[in-house]
PDB file of C-alpha atoms in Angstrom:
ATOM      1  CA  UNK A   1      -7.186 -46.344  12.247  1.00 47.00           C
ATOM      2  CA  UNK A   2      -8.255 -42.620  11.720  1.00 50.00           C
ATOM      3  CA  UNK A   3      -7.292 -41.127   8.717  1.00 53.00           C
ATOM      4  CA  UNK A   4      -6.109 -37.308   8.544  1.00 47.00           C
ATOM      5  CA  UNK A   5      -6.442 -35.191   5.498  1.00 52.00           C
ATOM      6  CA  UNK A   6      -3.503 -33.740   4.307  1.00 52.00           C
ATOM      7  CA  UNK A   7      -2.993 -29.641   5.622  1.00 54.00           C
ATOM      8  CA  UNK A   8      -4.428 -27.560   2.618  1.00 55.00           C
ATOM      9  CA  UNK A   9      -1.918 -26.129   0.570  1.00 56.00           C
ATOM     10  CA  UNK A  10       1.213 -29.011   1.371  1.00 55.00           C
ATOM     11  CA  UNK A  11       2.100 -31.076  -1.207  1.00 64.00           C
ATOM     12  CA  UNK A  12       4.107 -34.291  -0.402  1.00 60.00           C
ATOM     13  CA  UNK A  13       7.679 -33.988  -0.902  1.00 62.00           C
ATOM     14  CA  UNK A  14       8.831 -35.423  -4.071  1.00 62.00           C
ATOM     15  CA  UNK A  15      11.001 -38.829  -4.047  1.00 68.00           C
ATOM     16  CA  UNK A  16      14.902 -37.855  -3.959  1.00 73.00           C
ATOM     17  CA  UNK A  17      15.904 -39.165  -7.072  1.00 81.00           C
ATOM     18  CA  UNK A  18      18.400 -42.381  -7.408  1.00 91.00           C
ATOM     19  CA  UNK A  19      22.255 -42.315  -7.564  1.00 96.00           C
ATOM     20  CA  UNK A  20      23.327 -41.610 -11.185  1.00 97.00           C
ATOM     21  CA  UNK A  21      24.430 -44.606 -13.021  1.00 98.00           C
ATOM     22  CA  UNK A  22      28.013 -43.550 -14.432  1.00 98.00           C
ATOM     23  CA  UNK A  23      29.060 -46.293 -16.975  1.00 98.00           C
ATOM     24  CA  UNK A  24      33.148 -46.190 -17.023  1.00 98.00           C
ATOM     25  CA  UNK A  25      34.343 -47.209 -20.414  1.00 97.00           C
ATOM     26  CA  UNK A  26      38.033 -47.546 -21.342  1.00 95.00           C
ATOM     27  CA  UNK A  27      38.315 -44.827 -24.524  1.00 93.00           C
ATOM     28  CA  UNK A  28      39.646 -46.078 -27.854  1.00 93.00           C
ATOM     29  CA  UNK A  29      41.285 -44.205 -30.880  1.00 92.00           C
ATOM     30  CA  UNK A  30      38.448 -45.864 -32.862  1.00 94.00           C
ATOM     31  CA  UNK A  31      35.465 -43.764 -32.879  1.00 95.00           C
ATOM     32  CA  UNK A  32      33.358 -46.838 -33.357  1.00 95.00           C
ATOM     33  CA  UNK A  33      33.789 -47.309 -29.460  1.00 95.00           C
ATOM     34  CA  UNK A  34      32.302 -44.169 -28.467  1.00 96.00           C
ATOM     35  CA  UNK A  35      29.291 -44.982 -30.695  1.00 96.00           C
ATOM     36  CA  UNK A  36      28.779 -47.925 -29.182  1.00 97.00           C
ATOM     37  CA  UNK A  37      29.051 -46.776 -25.878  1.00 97.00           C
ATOM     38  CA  UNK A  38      26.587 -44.309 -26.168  1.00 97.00           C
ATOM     39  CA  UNK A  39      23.962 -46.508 -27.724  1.00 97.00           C
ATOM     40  CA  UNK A  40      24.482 -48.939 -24.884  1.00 98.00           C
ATOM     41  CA  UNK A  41      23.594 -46.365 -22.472  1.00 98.00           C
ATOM     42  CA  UNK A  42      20.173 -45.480 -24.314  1.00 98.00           C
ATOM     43  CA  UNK A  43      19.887 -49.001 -23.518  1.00 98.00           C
ATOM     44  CA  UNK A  44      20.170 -48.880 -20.350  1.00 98.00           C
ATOM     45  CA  UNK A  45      17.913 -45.706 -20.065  1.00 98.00           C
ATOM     46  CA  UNK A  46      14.800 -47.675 -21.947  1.00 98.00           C
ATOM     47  CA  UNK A  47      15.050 -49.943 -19.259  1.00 98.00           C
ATOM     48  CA  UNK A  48      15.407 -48.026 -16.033  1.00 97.00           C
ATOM     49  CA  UNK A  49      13.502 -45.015 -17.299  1.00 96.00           C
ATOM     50  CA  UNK A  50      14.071 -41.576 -14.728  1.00 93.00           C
ATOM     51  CA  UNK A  51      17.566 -43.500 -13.718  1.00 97.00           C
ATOM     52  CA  UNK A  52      20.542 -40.804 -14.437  1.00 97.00           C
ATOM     53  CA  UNK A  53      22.756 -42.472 -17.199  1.00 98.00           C
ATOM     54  CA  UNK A  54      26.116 -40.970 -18.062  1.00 98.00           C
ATOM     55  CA  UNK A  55      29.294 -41.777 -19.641  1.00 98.00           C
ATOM     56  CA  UNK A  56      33.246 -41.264 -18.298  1.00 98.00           C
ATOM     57  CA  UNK A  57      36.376 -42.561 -19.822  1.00 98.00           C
ATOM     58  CA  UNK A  58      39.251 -43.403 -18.155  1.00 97.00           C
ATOM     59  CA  UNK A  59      41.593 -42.167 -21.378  1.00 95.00           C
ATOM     60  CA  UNK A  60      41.516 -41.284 -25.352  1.00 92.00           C
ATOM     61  CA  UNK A  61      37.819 -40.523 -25.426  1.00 93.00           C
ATOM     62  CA  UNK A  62      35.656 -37.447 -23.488  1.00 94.00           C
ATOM     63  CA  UNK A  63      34.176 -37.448 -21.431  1.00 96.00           C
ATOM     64  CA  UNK A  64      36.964 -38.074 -18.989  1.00 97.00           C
ATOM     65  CA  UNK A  65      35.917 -39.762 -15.593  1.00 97.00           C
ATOM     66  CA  UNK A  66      36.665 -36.949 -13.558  1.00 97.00           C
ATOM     67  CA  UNK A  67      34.663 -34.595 -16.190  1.00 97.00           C
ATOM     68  CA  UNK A  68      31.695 -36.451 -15.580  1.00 97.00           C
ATOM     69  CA  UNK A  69      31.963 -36.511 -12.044  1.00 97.00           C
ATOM     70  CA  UNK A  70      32.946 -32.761 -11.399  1.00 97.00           C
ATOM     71  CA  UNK A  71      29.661 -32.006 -13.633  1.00 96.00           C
ATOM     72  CA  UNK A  72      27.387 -34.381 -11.490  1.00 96.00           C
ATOM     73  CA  UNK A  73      28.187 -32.937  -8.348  1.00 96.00           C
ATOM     74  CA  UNK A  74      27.702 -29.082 -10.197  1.00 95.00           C
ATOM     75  CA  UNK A  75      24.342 -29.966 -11.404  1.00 94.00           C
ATOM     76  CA  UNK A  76      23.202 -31.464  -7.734  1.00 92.00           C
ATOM     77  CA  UNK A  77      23.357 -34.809  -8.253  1.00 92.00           C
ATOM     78  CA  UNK A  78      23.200 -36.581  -4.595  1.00 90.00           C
ATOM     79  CA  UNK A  79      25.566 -39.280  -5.451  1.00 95.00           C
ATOM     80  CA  UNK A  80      27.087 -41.832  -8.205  1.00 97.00           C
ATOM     81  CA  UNK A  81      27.573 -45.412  -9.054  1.00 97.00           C
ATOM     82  CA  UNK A  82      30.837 -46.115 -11.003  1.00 98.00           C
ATOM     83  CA  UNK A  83      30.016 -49.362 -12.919  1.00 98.00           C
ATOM     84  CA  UNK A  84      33.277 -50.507 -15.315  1.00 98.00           C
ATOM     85  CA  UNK A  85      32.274 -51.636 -18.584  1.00 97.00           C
ATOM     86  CA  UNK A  86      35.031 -53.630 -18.117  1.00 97.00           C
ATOM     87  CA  UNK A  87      35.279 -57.847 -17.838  1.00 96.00           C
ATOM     88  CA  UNK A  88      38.479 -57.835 -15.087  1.00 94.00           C
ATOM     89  CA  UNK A  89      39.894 -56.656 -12.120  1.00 92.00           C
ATOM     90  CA  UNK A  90      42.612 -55.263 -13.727  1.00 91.00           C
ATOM     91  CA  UNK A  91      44.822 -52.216 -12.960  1.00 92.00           C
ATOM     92  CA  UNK A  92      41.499 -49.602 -14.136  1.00 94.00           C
ATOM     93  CA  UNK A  93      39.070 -51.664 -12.061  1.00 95.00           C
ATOM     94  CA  UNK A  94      41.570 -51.905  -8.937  1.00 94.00           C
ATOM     95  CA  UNK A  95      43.197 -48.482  -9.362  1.00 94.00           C
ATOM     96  CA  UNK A  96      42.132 -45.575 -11.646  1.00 96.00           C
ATOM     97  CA  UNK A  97      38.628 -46.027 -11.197  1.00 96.00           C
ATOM     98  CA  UNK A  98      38.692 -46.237  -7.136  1.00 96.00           C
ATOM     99  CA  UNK A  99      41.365 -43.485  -7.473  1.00 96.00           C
ATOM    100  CA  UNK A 100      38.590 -41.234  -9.571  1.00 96.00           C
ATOM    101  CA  UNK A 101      35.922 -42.273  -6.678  1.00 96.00           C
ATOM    102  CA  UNK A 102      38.475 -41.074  -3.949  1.00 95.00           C
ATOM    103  CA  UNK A 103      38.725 -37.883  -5.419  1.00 96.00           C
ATOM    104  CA  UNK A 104      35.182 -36.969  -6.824  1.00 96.00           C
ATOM    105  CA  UNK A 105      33.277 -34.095  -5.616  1.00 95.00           C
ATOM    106  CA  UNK A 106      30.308 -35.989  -4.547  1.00 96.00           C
ATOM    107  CA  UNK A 107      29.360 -39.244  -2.251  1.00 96.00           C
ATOM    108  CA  UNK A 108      30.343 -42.300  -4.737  1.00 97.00           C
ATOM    109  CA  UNK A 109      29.922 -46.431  -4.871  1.00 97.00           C
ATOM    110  CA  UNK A 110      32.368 -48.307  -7.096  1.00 97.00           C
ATOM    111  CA  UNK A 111      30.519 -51.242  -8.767  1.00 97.00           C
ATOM    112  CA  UNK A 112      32.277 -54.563  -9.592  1.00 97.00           C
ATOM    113  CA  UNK A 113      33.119 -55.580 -13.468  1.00 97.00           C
ATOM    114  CA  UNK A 114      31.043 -56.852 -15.544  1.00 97.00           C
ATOM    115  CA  UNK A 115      32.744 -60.391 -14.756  1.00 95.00           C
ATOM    116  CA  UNK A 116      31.651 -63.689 -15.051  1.00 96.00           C
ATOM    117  CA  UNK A 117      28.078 -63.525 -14.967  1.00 97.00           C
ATOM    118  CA  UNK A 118      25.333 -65.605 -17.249  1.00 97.00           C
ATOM    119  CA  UNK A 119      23.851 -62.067 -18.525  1.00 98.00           C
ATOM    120  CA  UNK A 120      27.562 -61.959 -19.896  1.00 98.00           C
ATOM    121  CA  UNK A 121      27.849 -65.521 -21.384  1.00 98.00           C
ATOM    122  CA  UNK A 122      24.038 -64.342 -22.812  1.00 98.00           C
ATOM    123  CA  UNK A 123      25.664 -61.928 -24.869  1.00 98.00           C
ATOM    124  CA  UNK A 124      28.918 -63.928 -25.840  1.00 98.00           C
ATOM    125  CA  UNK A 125      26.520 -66.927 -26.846  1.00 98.00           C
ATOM    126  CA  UNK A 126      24.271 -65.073 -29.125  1.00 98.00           C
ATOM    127  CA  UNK A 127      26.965 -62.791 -30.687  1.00 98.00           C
ATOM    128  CA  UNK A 128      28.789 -66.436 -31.940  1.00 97.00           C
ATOM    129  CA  UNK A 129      25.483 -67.471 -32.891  1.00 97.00           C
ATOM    130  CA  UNK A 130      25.455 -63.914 -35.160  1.00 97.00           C
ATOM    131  CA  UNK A 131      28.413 -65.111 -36.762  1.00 96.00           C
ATOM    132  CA  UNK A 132      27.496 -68.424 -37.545  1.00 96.00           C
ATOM    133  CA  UNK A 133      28.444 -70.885 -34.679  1.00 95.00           C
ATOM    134  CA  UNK A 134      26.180 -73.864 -34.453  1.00 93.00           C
ATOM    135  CA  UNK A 135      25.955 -76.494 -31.866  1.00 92.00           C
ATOM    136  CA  UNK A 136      28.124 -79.559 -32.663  1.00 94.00           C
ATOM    137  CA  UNK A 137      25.976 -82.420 -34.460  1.00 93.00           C
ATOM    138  CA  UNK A 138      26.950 -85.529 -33.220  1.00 93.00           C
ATOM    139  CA  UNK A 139      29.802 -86.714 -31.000  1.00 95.00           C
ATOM    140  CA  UNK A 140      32.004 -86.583 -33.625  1.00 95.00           C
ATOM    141  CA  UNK A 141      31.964 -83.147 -34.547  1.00 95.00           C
ATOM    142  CA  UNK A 142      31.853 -81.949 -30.471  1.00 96.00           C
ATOM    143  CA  UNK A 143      35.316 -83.811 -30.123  1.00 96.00           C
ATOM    144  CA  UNK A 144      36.894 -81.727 -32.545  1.00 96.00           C
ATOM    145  CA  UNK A 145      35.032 -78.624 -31.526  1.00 96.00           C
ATOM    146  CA  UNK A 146      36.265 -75.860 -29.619  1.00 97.00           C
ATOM    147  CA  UNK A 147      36.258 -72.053 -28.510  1.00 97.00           C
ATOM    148  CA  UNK A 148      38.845 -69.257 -27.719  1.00 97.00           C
ATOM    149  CA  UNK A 149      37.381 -66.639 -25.671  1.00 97.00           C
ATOM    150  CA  UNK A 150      39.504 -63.650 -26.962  1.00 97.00           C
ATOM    151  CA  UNK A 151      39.922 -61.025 -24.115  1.00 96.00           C
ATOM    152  CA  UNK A 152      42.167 -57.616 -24.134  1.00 94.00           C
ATOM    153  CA  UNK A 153      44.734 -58.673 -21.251  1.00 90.00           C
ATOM    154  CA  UNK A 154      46.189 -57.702 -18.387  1.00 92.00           C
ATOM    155  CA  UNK A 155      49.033 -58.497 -16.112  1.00 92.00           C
ATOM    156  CA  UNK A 156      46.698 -58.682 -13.232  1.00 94.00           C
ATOM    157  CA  UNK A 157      46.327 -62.334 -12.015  1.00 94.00           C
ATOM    158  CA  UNK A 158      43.093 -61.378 -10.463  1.00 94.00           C
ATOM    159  CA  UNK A 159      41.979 -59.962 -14.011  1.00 95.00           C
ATOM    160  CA  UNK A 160      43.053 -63.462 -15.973  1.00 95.00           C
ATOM    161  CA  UNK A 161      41.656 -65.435 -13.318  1.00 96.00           C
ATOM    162  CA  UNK A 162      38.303 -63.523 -14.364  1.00 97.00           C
ATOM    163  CA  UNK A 163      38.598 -64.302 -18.204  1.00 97.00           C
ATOM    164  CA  UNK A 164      38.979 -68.285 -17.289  1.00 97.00           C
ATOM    165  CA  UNK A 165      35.522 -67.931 -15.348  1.00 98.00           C
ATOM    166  CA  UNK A 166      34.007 -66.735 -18.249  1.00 98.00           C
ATOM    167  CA  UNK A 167      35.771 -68.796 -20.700  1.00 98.00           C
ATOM    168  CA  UNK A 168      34.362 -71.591 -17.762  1.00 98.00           C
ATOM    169  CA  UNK A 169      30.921 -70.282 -18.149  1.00 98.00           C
ATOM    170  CA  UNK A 170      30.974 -70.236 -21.608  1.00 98.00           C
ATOM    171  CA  UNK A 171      32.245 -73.582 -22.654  1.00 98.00           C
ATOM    172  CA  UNK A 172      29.398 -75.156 -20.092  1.00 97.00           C
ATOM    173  CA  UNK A 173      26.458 -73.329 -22.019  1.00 97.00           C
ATOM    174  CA  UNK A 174      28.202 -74.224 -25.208  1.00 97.00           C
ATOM    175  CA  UNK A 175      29.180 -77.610 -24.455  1.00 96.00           C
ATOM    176  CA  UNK A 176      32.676 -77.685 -26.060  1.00 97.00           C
ATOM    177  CA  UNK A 177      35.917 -76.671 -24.360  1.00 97.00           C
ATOM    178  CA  UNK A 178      36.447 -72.802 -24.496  1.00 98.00           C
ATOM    179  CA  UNK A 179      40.182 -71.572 -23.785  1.00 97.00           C
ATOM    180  CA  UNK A 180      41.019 -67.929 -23.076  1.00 97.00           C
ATOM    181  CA  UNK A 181      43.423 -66.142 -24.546  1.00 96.00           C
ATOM    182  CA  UNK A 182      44.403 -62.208 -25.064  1.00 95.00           C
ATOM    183  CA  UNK A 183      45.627 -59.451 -27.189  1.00 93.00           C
ATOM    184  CA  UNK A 184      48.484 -58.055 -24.905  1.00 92.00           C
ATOM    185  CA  UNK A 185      49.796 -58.220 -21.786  1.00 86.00           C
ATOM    186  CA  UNK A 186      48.850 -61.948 -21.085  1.00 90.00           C
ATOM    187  CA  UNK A 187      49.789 -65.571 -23.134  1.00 91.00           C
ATOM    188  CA  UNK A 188      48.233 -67.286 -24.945  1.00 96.00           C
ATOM    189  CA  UNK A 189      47.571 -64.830 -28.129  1.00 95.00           C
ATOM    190  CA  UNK A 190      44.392 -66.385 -30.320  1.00 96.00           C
ATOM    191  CA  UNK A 191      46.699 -67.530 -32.869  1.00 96.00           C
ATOM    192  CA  UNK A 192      48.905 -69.704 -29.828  1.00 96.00           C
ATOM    193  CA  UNK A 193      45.576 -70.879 -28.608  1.00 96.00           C
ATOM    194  CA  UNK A 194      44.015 -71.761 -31.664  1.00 96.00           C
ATOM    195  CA  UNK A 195      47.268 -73.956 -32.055  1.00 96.00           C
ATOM    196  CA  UNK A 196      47.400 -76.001 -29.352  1.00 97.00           C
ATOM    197  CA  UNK A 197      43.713 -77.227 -29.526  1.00 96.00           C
ATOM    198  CA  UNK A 198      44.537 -78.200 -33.193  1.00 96.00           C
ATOM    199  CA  UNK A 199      47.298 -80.057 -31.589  1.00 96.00           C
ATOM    200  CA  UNK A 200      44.438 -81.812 -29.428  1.00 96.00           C
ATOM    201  CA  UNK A 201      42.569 -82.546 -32.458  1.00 96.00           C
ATOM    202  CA  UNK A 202      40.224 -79.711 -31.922  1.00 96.00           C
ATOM    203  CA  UNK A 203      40.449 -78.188 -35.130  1.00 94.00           C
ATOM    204  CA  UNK A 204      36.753 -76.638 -35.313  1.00 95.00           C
ATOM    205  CA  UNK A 205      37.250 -73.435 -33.609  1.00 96.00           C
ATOM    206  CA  UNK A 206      35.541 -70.507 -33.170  1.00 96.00           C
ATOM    207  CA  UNK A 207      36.676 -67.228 -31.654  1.00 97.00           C
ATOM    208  CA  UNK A 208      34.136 -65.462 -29.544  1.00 97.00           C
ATOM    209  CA  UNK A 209      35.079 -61.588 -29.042  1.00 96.00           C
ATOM    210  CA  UNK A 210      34.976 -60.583 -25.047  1.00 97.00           C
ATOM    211  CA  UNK A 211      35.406 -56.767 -26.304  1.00 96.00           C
ATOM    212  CA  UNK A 212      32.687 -54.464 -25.579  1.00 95.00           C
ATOM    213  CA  UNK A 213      33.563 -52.231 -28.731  1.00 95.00           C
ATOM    214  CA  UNK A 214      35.210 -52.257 -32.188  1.00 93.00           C
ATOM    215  CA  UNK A 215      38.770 -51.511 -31.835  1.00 91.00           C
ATOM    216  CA  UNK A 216      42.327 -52.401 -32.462  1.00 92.00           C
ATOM    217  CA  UNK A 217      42.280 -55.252 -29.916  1.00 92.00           C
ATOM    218  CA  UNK A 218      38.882 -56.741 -31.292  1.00 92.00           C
ATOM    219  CA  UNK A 219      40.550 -56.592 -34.941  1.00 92.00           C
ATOM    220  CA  UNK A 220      43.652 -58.250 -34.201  1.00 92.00           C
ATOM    221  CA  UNK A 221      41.646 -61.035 -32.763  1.00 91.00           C
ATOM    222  CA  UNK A 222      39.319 -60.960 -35.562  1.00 91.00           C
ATOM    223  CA  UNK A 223      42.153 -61.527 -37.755  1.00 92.00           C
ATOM    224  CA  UNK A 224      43.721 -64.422 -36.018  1.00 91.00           C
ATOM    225  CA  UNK A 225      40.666 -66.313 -35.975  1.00 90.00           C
ATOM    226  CA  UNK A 226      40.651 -69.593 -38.338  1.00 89.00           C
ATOM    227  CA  UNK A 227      37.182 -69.164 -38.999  1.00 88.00           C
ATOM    228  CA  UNK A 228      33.902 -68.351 -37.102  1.00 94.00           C
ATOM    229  CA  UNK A 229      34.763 -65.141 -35.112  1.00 96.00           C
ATOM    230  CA  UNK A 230      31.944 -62.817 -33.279  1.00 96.00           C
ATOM    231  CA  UNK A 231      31.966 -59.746 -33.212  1.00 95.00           C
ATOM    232  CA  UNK A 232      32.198 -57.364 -30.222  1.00 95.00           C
ATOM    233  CA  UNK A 233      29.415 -57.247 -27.384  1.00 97.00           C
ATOM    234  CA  UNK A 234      28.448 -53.662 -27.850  1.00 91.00           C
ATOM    235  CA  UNK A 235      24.942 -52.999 -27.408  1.00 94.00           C
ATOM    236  CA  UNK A 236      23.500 -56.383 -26.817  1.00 97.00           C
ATOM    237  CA  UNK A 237      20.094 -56.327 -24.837  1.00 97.00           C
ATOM    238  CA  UNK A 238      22.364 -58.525 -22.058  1.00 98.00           C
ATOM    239  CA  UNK A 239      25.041 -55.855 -21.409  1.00 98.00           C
ATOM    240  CA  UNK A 240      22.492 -53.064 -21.176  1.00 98.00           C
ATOM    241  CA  UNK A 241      20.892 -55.544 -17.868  1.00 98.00           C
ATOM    242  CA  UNK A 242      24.222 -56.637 -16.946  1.00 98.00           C
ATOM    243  CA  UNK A 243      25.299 -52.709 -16.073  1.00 98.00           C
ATOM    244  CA  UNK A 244      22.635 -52.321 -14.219  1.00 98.00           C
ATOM    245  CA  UNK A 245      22.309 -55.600 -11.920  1.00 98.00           C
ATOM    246  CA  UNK A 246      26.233 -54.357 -11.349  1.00 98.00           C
ATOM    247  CA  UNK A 247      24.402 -50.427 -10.533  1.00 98.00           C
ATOM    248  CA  UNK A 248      21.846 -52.215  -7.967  1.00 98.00           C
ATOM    249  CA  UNK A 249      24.449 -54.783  -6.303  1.00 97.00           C
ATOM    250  CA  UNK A 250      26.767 -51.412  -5.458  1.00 97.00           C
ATOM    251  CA  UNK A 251      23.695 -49.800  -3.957  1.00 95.00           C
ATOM    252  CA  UNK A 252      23.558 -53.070  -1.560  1.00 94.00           C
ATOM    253  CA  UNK A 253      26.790 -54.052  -1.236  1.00 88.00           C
ATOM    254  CA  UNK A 254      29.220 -51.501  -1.369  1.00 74.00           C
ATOM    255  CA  UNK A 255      30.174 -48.672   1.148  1.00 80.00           C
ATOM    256  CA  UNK A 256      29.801 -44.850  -0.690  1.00 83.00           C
ATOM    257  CA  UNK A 257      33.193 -42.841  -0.531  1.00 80.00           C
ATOM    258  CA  UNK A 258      33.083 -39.469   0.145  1.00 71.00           C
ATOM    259  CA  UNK A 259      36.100 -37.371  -2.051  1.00 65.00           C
ATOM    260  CA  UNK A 260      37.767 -34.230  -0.204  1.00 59.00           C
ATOM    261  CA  UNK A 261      35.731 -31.855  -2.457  1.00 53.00           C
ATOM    262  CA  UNK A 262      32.581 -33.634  -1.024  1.00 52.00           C
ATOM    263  CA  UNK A 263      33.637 -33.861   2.879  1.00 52.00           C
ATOM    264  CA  UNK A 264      34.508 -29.939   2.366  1.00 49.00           C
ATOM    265  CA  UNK A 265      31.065 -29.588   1.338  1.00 48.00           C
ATOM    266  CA  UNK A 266      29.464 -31.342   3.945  1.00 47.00           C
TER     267      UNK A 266
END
């Protein structure tokens, strides 16, 4: 096959770069979160260097979601991936953050939750191995072991039907039941939980944290716990990899929407 030069003077037109990555936290009061949030998108950014990595909040903390977005489509940027930094379906996930994508300036893909996935039970299973969690010794011991998987809560059955397939997840890698149980909005609390498996005789109990950020939900949890409690997810290695296998299923997987402000610019 004959090979033509390249016409003098054309250079080959440079790769159009990717959708940005637009990580969708909640917002907290605590300004721990926003710390953590950002250091879990350098994360993210070591390991899909020349990927566009940014930050919107849904409340409390800026940048706002629609902030982000307006300043995306100002600066050029071809299109987004919304990714929740979220566990659940719940009313964010199924609402605001679709609601945000409908009316964003430029072509967007909403991602799925973080979810049930064994990059997430990674992260859970080396943060309770942080705080001091070891592996029953003997059968003994494993029949009076025991974890609550401590989740914020929502009145979403979809988003509670999420938080047992973790909790599922979780208690296989760790071998011991795991129950889950929430700070608002959803029964059991920790402390209700932590109850009735000392009612079963499980009375060795640790609380693993399903928060991606210090706050007032991840305290009261904290508080409740009888004794081993992890802390929250934040910036573990397996969160930065989970956001992004979310970022690259959306690219496959899920149909862009194009906002008004984006079909008026077509």
């Amino acid at each position: 096959m004959t090979a033509y030069p390249t016409h003098p003077g054309t250079r080959p037109r440079p790769a159009a770069p990717p959708p940005a990555l637009v990580v969708v936290a909640h917002g907290s009061r605590d300004p721990r979160a926003l710390v953590t949030a950002l250091r879990l998108l350098e994360r993210v950014r070591a390991l899909r260097p020349g990927l566009p990595v940014h930050l919107g909040h849904i409340e409390l903390n800026a940048p706002l979601l629609p902030g982000t977005l307006d300043e995306l489509a100002a600066s050029g940027a071809g299109s987004a991936v919304l990714v929740p930094l979220l566990f659940g379906r719940g009313h964010h996930v199924t609402r605001d953050i679709p609601d945000a994508a409908a009316a964003a300036p430029l072509p967007t893909r909403v991602a799925d939750p973080l979810g049930a996935h064994p990059l997430l039970v990674d992260a859970l299973h080396a943060r309770l191995t942080e705080a001091g969690w070891q592996a029953p010794r003997g059968a003994e011991e494993r029949r009076r072991s025991a974890v609550v998987l401590a989740a914020a809560g929502s009145r979403a059955p979809a988003s509670r039907a999420d938080t047992e397939r973790i909790a599922a997840l979780l208690a296989a890698r760790l071998g011991v039941p795991a129950v889950p149980a929430y700070a608002s909005a959803a029964a059991p609390t920790v402390s209700d939980a932590v109850r009735a498996l000392a009612a079963r005789g499980r009375t060795r109990v640790a609380v693993a944290s399903c928060f991606t950020a210090p706050g007032r939900f991840a305290a009261e949890c904290a508080r409740a716990a009888p004794g081993t409690v992890s802390g929250p997810l934040g910036t573990h290695p397996a969160m930065a990899r989970l956001l992004l296998h979310r970022y690259d299923q959306a690219l496959r997987t899920a149909a862009p929407v194009a906002g008004p402000a984006a079909l008026a610019t077509a």
